[in-house]
CSV table of C-alpha atoms and ligand atoms in Angstrom, one decimal:
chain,number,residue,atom,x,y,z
A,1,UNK,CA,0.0,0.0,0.0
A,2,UNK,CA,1.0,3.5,-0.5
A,3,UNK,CA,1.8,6.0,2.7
A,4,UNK,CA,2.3,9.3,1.9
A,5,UNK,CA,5.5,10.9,3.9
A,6,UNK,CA,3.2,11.4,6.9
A,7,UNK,CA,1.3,8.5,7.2
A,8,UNK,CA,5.3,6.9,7.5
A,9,UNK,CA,6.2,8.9,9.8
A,10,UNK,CA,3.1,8.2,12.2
A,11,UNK,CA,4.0,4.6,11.4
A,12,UNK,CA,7.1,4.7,12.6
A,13,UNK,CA,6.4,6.0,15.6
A,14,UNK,CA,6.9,10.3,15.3
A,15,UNK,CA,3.5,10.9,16.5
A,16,UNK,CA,3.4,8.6,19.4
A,17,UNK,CA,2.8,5.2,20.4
A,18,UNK,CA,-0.9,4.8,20.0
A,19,UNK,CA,-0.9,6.5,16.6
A,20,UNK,CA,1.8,4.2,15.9
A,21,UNK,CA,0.1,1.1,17.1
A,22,UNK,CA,-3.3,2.5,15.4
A,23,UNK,CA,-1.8,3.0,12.1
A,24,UNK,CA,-0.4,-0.5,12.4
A,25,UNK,CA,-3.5,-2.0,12.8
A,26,UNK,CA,-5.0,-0.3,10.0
A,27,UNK,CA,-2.1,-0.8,7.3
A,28,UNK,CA,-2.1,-4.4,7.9
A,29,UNK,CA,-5.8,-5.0,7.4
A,30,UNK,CA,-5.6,-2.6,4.6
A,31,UNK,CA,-2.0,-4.8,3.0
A,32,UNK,CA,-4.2,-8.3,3.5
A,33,UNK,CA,-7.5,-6.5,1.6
A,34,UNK,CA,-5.2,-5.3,-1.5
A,35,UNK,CA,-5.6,-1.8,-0.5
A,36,UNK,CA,-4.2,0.6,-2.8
A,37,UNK,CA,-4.1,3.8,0.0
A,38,UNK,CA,-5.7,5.2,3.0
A,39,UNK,CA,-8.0,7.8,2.9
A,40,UNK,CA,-10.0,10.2,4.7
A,41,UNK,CA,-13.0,9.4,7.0
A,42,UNK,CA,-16.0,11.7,8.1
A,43,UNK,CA,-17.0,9.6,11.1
A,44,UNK,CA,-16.3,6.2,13.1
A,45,UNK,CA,-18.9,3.9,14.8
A,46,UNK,CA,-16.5,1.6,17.2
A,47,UNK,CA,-18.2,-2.1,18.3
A,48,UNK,CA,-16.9,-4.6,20.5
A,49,UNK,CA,-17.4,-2.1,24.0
A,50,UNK,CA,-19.5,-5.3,26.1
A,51,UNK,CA,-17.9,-6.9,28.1
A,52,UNK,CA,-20.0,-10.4,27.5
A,53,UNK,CA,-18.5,-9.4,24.1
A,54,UNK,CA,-15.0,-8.2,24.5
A,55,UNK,CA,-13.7,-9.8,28.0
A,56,UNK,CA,-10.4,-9.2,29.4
A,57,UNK,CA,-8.5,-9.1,26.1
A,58,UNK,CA,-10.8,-6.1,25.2
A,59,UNK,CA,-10.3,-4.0,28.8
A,60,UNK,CA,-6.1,-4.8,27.8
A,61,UNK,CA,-6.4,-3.4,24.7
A,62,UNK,CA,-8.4,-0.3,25.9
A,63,UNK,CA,-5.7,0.0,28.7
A,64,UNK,CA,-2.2,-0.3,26.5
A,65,UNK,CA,-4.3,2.6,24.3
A,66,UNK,CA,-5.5,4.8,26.9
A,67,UNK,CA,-1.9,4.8,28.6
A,68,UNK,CA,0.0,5.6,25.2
A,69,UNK,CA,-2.2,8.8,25.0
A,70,UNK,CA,-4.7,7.4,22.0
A,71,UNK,CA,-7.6,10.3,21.3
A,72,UNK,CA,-9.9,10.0,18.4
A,73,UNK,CA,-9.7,12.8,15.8
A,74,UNK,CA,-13.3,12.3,13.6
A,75,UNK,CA,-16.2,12.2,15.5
A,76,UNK,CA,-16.8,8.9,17.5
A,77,UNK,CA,-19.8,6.9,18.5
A,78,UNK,CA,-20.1,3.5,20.9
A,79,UNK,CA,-22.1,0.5,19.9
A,80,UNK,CA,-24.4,-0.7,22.8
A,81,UNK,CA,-22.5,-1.9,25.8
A,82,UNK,CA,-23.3,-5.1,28.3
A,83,UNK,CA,-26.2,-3.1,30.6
A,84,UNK,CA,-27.9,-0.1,31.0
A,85,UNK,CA,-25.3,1.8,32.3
A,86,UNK,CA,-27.8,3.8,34.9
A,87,UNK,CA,-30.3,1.2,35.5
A,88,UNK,CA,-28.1,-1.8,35.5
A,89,UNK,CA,-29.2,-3.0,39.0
A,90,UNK,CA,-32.8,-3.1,37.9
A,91,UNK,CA,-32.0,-5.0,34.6
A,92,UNK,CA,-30.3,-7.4,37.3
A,93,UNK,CA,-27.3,-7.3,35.9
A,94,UNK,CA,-24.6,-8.8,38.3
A,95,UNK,CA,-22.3,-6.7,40.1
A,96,UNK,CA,-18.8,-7.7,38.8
A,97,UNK,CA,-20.1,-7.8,35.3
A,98,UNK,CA,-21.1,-4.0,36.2
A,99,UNK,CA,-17.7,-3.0,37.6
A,100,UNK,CA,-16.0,-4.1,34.5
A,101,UNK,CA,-18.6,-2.7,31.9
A,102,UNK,CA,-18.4,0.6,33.4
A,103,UNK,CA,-14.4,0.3,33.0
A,104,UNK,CA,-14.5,-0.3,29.7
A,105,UNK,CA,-16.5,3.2,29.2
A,106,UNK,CA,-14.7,5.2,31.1
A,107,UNK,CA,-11.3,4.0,29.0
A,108,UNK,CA,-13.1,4.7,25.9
A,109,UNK,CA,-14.6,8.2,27.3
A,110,UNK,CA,-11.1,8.7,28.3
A,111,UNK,CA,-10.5,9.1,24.4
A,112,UNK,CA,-13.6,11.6,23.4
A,113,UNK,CA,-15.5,9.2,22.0
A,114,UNK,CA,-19.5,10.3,22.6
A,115,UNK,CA,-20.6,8.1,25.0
A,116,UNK,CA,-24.3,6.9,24.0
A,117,UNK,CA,-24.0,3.2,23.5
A,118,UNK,CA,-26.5,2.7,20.0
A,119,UNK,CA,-26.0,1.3,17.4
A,120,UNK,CA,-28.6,3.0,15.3
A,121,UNK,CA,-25.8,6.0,14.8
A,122,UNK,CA,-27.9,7.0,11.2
A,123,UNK,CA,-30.9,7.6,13.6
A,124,UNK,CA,-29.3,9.3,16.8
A,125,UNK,CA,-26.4,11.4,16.5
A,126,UNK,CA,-26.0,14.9,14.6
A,127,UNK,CA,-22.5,14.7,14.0
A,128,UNK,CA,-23.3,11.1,12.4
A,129,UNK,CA,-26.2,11.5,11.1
A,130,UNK,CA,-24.8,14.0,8.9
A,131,UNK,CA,-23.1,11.5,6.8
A,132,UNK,CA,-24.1,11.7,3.4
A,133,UNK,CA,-24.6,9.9,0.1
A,134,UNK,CA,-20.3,8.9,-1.2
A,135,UNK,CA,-19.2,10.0,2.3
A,136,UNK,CA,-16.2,8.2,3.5
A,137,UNK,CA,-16.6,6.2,7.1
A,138,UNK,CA,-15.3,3.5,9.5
A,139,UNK,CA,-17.8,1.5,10.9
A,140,UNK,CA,-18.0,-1.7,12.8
A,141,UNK,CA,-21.5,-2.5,13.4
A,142,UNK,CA,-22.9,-4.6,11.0
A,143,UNK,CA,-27.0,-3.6,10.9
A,144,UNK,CA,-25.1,0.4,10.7
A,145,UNK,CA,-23.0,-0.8,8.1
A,146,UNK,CA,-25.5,-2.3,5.6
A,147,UNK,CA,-28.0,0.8,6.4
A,148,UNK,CA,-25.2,3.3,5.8
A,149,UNK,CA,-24.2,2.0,2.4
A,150,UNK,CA,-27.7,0.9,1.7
A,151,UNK,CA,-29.6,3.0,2.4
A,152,UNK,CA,-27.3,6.1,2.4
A,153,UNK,CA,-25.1,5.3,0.0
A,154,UNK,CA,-22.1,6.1,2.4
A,155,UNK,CA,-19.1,3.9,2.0
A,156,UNK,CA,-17.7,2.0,5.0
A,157,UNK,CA,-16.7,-1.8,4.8
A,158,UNK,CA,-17.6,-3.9,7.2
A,159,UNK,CA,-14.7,-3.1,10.4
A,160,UNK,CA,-14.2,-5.3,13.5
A,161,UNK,CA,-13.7,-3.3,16.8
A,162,UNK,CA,-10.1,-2.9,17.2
A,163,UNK,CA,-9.9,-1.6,14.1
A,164,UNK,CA,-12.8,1.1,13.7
A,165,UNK,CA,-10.9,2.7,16.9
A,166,UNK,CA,-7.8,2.7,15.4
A,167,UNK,CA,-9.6,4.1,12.3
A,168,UNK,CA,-11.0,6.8,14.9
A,169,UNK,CA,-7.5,7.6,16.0
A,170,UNK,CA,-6.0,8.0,12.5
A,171,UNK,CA,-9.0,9.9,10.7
A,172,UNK,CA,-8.4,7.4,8.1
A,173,UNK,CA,-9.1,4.3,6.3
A,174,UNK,CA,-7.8,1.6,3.9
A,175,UNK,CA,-9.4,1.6,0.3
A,176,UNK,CA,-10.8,-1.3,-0.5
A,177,UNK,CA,-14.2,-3.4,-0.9
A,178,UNK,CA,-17.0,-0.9,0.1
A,179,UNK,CA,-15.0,2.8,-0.6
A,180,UNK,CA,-14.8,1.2,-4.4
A,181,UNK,CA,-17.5,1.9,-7.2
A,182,UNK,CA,-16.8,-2.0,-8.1
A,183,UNK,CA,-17.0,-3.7,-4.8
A,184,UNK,CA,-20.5,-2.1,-4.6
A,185,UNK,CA,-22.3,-3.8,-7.7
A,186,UNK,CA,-25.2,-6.3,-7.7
A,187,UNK,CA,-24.4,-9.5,-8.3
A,188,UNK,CA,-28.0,-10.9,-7.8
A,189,UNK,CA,-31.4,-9.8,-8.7
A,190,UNK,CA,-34.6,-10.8,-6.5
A,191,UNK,CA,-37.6,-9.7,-7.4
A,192,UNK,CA,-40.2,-9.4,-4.8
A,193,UNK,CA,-44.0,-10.3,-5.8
A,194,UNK,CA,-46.5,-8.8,-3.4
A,195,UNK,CA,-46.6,-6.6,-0.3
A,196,UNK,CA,-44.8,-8.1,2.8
A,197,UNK,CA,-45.4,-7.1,6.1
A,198,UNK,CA,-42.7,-6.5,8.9
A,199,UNK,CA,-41.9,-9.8,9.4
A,200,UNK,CA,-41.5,-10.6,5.6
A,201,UNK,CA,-39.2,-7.9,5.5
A,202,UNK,CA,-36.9,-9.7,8.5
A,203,UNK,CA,-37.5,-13.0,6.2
A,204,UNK,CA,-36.3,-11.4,3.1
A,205,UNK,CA,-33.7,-10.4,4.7
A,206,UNK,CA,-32.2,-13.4,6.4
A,207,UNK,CA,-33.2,-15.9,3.3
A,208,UNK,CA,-31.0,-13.9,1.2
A,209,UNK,CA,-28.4,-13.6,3.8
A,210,UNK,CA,-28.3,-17.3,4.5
A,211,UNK,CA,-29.0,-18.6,0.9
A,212,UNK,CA,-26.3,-16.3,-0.9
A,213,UNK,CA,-23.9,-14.9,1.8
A,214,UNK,CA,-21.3,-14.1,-0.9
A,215,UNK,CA,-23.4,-11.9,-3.2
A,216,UNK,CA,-24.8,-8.5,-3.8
A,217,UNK,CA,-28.5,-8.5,-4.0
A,218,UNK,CA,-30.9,-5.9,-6.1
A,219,UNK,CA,-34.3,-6.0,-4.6
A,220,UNK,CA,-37.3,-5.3,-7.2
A,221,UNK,CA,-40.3,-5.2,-6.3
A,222,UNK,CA,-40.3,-3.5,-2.4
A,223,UNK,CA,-42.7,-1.0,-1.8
A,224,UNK,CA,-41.0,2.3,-1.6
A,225,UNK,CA,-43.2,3.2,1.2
A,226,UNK,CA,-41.9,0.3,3.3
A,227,UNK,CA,-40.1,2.8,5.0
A,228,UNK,CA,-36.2,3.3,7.0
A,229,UNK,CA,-37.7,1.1,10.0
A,230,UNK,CA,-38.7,-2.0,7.8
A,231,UNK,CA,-35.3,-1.6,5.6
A,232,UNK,CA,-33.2,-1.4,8.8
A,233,UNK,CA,-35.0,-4.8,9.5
A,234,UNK,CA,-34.3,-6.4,6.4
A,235,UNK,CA,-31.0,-5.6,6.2
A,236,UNK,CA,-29.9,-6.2,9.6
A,237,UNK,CA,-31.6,-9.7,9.2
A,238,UNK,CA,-29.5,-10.1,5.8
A,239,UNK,CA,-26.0,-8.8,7.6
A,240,UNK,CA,-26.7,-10.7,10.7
A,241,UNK,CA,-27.0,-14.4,8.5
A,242,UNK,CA,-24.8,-13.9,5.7
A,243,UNK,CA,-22.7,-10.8,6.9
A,244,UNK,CA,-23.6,-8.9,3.5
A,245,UNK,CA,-21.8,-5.2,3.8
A,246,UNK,CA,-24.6,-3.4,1.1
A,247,UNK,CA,-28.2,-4.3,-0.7
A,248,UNK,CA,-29.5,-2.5,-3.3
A,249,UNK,CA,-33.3,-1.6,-3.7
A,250,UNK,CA,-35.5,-0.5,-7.1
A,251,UNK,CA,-36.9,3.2,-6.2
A,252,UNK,CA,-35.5,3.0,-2.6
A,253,UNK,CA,-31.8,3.0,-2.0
A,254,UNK,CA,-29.9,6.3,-3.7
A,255,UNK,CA,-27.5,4.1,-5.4
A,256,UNK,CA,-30.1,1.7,-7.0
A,257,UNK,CA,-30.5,3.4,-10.1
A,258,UNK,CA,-27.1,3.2,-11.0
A,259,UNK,CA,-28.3,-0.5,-12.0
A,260,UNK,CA,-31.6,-0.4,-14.3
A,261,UNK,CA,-32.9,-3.4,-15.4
A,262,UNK,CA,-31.4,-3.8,-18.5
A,263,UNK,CA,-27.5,-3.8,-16.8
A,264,UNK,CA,-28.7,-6.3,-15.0
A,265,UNK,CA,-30.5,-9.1,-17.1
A,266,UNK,CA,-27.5,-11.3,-16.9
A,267,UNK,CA,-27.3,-12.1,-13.4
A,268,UNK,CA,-28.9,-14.6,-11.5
A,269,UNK,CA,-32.9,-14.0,-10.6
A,270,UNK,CA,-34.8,-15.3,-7.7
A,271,UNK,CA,-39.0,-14.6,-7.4
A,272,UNK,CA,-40.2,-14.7,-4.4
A,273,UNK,CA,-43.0,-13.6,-2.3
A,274,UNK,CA,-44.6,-13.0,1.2
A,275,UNK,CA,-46.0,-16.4,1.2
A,276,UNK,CA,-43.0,-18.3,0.1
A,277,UNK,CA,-41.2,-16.3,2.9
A,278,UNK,CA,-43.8,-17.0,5.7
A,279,UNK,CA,-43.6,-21.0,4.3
A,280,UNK,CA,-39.5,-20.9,5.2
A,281,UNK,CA,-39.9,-19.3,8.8
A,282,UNK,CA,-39.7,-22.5,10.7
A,283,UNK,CA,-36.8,-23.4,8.7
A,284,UNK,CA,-34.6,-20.3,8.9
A,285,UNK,CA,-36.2,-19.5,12.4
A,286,UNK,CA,-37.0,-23.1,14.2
A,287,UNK,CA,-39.2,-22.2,17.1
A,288,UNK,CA,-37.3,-22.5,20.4
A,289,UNK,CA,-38.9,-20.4,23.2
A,290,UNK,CA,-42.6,-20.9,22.3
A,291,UNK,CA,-43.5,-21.0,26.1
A,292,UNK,CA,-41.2,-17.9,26.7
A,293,UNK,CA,-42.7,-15.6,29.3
A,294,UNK,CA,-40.3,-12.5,28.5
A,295,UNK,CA,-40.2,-10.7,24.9
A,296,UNK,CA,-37.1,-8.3,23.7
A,297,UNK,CA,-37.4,-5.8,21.2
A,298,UNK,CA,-35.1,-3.2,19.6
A,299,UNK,CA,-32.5,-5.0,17.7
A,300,UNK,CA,-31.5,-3.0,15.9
A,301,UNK,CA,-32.3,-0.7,19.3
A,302,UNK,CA,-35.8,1.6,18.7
A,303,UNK,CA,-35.7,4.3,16.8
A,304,UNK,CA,-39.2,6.8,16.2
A,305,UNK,CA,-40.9,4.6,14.2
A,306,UNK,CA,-40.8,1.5,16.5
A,307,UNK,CA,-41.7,3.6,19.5
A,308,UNK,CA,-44.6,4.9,17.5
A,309,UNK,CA,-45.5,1.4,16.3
A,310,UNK,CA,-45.8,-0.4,20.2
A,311,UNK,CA,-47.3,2.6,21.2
A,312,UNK,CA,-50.2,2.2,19.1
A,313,UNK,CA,-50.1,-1.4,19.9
A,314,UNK,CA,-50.0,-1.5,24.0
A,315,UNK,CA,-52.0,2.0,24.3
A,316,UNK,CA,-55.0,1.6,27.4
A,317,UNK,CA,-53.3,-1.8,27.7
A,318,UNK,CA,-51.9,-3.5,30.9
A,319,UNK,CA,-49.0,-6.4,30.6
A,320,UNK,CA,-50.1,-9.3,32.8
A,321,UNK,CA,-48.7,-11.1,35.8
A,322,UNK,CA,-45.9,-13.0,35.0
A,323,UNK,CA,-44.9,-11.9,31.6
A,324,UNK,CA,-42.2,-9.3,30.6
A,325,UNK,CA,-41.9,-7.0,27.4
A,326,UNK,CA,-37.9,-5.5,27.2
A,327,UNK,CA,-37.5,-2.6,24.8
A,328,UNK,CA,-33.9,-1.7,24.0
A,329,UNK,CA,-33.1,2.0,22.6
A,330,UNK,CA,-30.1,4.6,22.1
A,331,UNK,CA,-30.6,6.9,25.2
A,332,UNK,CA,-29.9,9.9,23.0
A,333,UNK,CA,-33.1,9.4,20.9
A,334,UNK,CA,-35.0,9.6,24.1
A,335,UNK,CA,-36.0,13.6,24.5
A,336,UNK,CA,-36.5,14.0,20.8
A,337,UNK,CA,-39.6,11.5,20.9
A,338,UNK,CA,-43.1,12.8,21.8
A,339,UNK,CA,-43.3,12.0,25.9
A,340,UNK,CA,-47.3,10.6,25.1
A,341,UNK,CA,-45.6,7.8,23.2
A,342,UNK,CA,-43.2,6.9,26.0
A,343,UNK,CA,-45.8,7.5,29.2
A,344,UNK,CA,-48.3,5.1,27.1
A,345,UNK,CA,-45.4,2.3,26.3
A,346,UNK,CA,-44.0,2.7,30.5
A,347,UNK,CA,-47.8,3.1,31.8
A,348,UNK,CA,-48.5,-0.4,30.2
A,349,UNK,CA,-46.2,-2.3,31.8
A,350,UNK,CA,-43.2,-2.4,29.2
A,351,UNK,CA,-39.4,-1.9,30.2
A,352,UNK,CA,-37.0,0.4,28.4
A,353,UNK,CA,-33.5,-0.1,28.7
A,354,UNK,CA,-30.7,2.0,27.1
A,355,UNK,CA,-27.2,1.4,26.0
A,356,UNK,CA,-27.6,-2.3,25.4
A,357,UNK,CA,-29.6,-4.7,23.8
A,358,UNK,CA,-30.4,-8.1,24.3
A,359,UNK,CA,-27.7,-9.6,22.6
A,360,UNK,CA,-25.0,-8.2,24.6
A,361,UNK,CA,-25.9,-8.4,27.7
A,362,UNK,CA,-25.5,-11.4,30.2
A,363,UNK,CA,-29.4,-12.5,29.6
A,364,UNK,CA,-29.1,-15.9,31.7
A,365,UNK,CA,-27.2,-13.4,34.8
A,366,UNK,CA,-30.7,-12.2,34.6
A,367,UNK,CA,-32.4,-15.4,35.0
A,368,UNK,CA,-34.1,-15.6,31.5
A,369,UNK,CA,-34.0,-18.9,30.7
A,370,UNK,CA,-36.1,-18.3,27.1
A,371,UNK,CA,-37.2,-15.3,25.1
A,372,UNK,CA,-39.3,-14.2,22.4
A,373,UNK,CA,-38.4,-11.5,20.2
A,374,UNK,CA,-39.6,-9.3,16.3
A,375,UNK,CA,-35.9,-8.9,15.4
A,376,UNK,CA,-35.0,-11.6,12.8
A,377,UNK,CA,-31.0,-10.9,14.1
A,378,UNK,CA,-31.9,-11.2,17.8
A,379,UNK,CA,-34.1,-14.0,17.4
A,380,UNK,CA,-30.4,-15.4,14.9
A,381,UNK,CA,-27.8,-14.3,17.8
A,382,UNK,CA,-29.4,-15.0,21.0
A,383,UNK,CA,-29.4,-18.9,20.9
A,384,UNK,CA,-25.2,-18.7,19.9
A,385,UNK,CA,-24.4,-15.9,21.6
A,386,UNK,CA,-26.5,-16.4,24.8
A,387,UNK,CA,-26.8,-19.9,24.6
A,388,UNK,CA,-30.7,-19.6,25.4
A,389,UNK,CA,-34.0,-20.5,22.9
A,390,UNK,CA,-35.4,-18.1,21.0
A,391,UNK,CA,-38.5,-17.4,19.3
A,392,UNK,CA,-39.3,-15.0,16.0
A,393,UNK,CA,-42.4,-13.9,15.9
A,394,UNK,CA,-44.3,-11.0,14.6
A,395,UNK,CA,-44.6,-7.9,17.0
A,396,UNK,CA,-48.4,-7.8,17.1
A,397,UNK,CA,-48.4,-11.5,18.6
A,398,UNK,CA,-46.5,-11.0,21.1
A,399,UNK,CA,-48.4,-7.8,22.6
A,400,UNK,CA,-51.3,-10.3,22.2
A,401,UNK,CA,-49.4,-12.9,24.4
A,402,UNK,CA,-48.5,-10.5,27.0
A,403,UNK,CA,-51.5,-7.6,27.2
A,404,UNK,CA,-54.7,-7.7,28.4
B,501,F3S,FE1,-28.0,-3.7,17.8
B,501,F3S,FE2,-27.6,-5.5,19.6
B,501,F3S,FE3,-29.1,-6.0,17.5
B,501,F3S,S1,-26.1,-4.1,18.8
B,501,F3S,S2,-28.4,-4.7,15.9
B,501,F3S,S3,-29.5,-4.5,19.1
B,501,F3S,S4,-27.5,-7.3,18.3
């Protein structure tokens, strides 16, 4: 890879260890990708900051970077830690597993990173969500990734935590995969027959992801008034089974109509439709917690829509004994929601957590043995990441389940 005189010079150590050591990082991801340079980055999204997560190897990397004097120098955000980090105790979160969460923040605070744990940065942040259409970025979530390039038509590949902070320390990035016009073309066409409701959407996206994790997939067919909270769904679900970086969608994503039909006759085409997607559920989702007595939403966390949605749903309702409804959002997005939503969703019974979600934090600490969730990537994570069933199922069943 090239270095200009500069980027050398940081290498070598002129500018300090942690540049040094964050420059490192990034040149030999960027030398094993075929990158040709580094370049400029607007923002960086940093994941890997749980502890259930990261464990000691993350608090020792933190530590060595924190000492050296690392600070970020583009405007930094946190994916969601391992608890609530102010109502921790009432999650019932364990005590050790708090002390070392709330190290880990304060060694990444200790660098100016802004400290709201989300991972929804395109639906909280001003500094973030200011990224535009070609922008340059680093980040390491993968349901932000896919919705940034998607849906944004910002370029970021897909970055694992050390390296979106060392990213955050240099500014800069190596050019490769996503920042490239080529690395961003369809390589499969789907055409979609039908409407599909919010759960089809969370099918589409994790049959895709699952059936063709290596390609690029143009969408035709999808409503264009499906909306940012059903795309985030879809493409989380597609990111979370086959780890796929960018979709494409006919009159919905900016950078769709860079391929019009015609450019893309040649590649492969699948048809399917809301019923053929309902028919694979039990396949791609086999029911494992269908006696669960606690339900977890917000993965990705809530953002407006969502909190409009189960308000709608749970309003003049009560949650009965013995059941549980968890909502996981960005605490950031809290005061710019109408309070009438938020009184209805907390006067029903429902819980709302912030800067977490269900898949990072210690869920059997908590004693749930089984949960049921919307989220097509919750209901994908929690059984390996947890070790706990899971259930999918649509959001309207489970208020049924739980609500008088
Ligand atoms: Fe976000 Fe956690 Fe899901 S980080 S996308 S809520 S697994």
């Amino acid at each position: 890879m090239h270095l200009t005189r500069d980027e050398e010079r940081i290498l070598k150590g002129d500018k300090g260890e942690a540049e040094a050591l964050a420059m490192r990082i990034i040149v030999n991801l960027g030398d094993l990708e075929g990158a040709d340079r580094l370049i400029p980055i607007k923002t960086a999204h940093i994941s890997g900051v749980s502890y259930q997560t990261g464990g000691e190897g993350l608090i020792r990397y933190l530590e060595r970077m924190v000492k050296a004097g690392a600070r970020v120098t583009v405007p930094s955000s946190l994916n969601p830690a391992g608890m609530d980090l102010r109502e921790w105790r009432s999650m019932g979160v364990p005590e050790e597993f708090a002390e070392t969460q709330l190290e880990i923040i304060d060694l990444f605070s200790k660098m100016g990173i802004n400290m709201t744990c989300a991972c929804n940065p395109y639906e909280l942040f001003p500094a973030v969500t200011s990224v535009e259409k070609g922008d340059h970025i680093a980040w390491g979530e993968s349901n932000a990734v896919i919705f940034a390039n998607s849906m944004i038509g910002a370029r970021t590949n897909r970055e694992g935590g050390p390296a979106t902070l060392a990213c955050a320390i240099i500014g800069k990035t190596s050019n490769w995969g996503m920042h490239l016009d080529e690395g961003r073309r369809p390589t499969v066409e789907v055409r979609v027959g039908g409407e599909l409701d919010h759960l089809g959407y969370n099918l589409l996206g994790a049959f895709i992801g699952k059936n063709m994790p290596s390609d690029i997939a143009i969408f035709r067919g999808l409503s264009p008034a499906a909306g940012r909270e059903k795309m985030k769904h879809m493409g989380a679900a597609l990111a979370a089974k086959g780890g796929h970086p960018i979709y494409h969608a006919e009159g919905i994503t900016p950078e769709s109509m860079l391929y019009p039909p015609e450019d893309t006759a040649d590649l492969q085409r699948i048809d399917i439709t809301q019923k053929d997607l309902l028919d694979m559920k039990d396949d791609l989702y086999p029911p494992d917690a269908d006696d669960a007595d606690v339900f977890v939403l917000g993965c990705p966390q809530f953002g407006a829509f969502e909190f409009d949605r189960l308000a709608g749903l749970v309003r003049g309702r009560k949650m009965v004994d013995g059941k549980r409804i968890l909502v996981f959002a960005g605490r950031d997005i809290m005061p710019h929601l109408p309070g009438k939503w938020i009184d209805e969703i907390r006067e029903s019974g429902v819980e709302i957590y912030h800067d977490t979600c269900m898949v990072v934090t210690p869920l059997k600490g908590m004693n749930l043995g089984k949960v049921g969730t919307d989220s097509a990537k919750a209901a994908h994570y929690i059984p390996r990441m947890q070790g706990i069933g899971s259930s999918l199922l649509p959001l309207e069943v489970i208020v049924e389940r739980c609500m008088d």
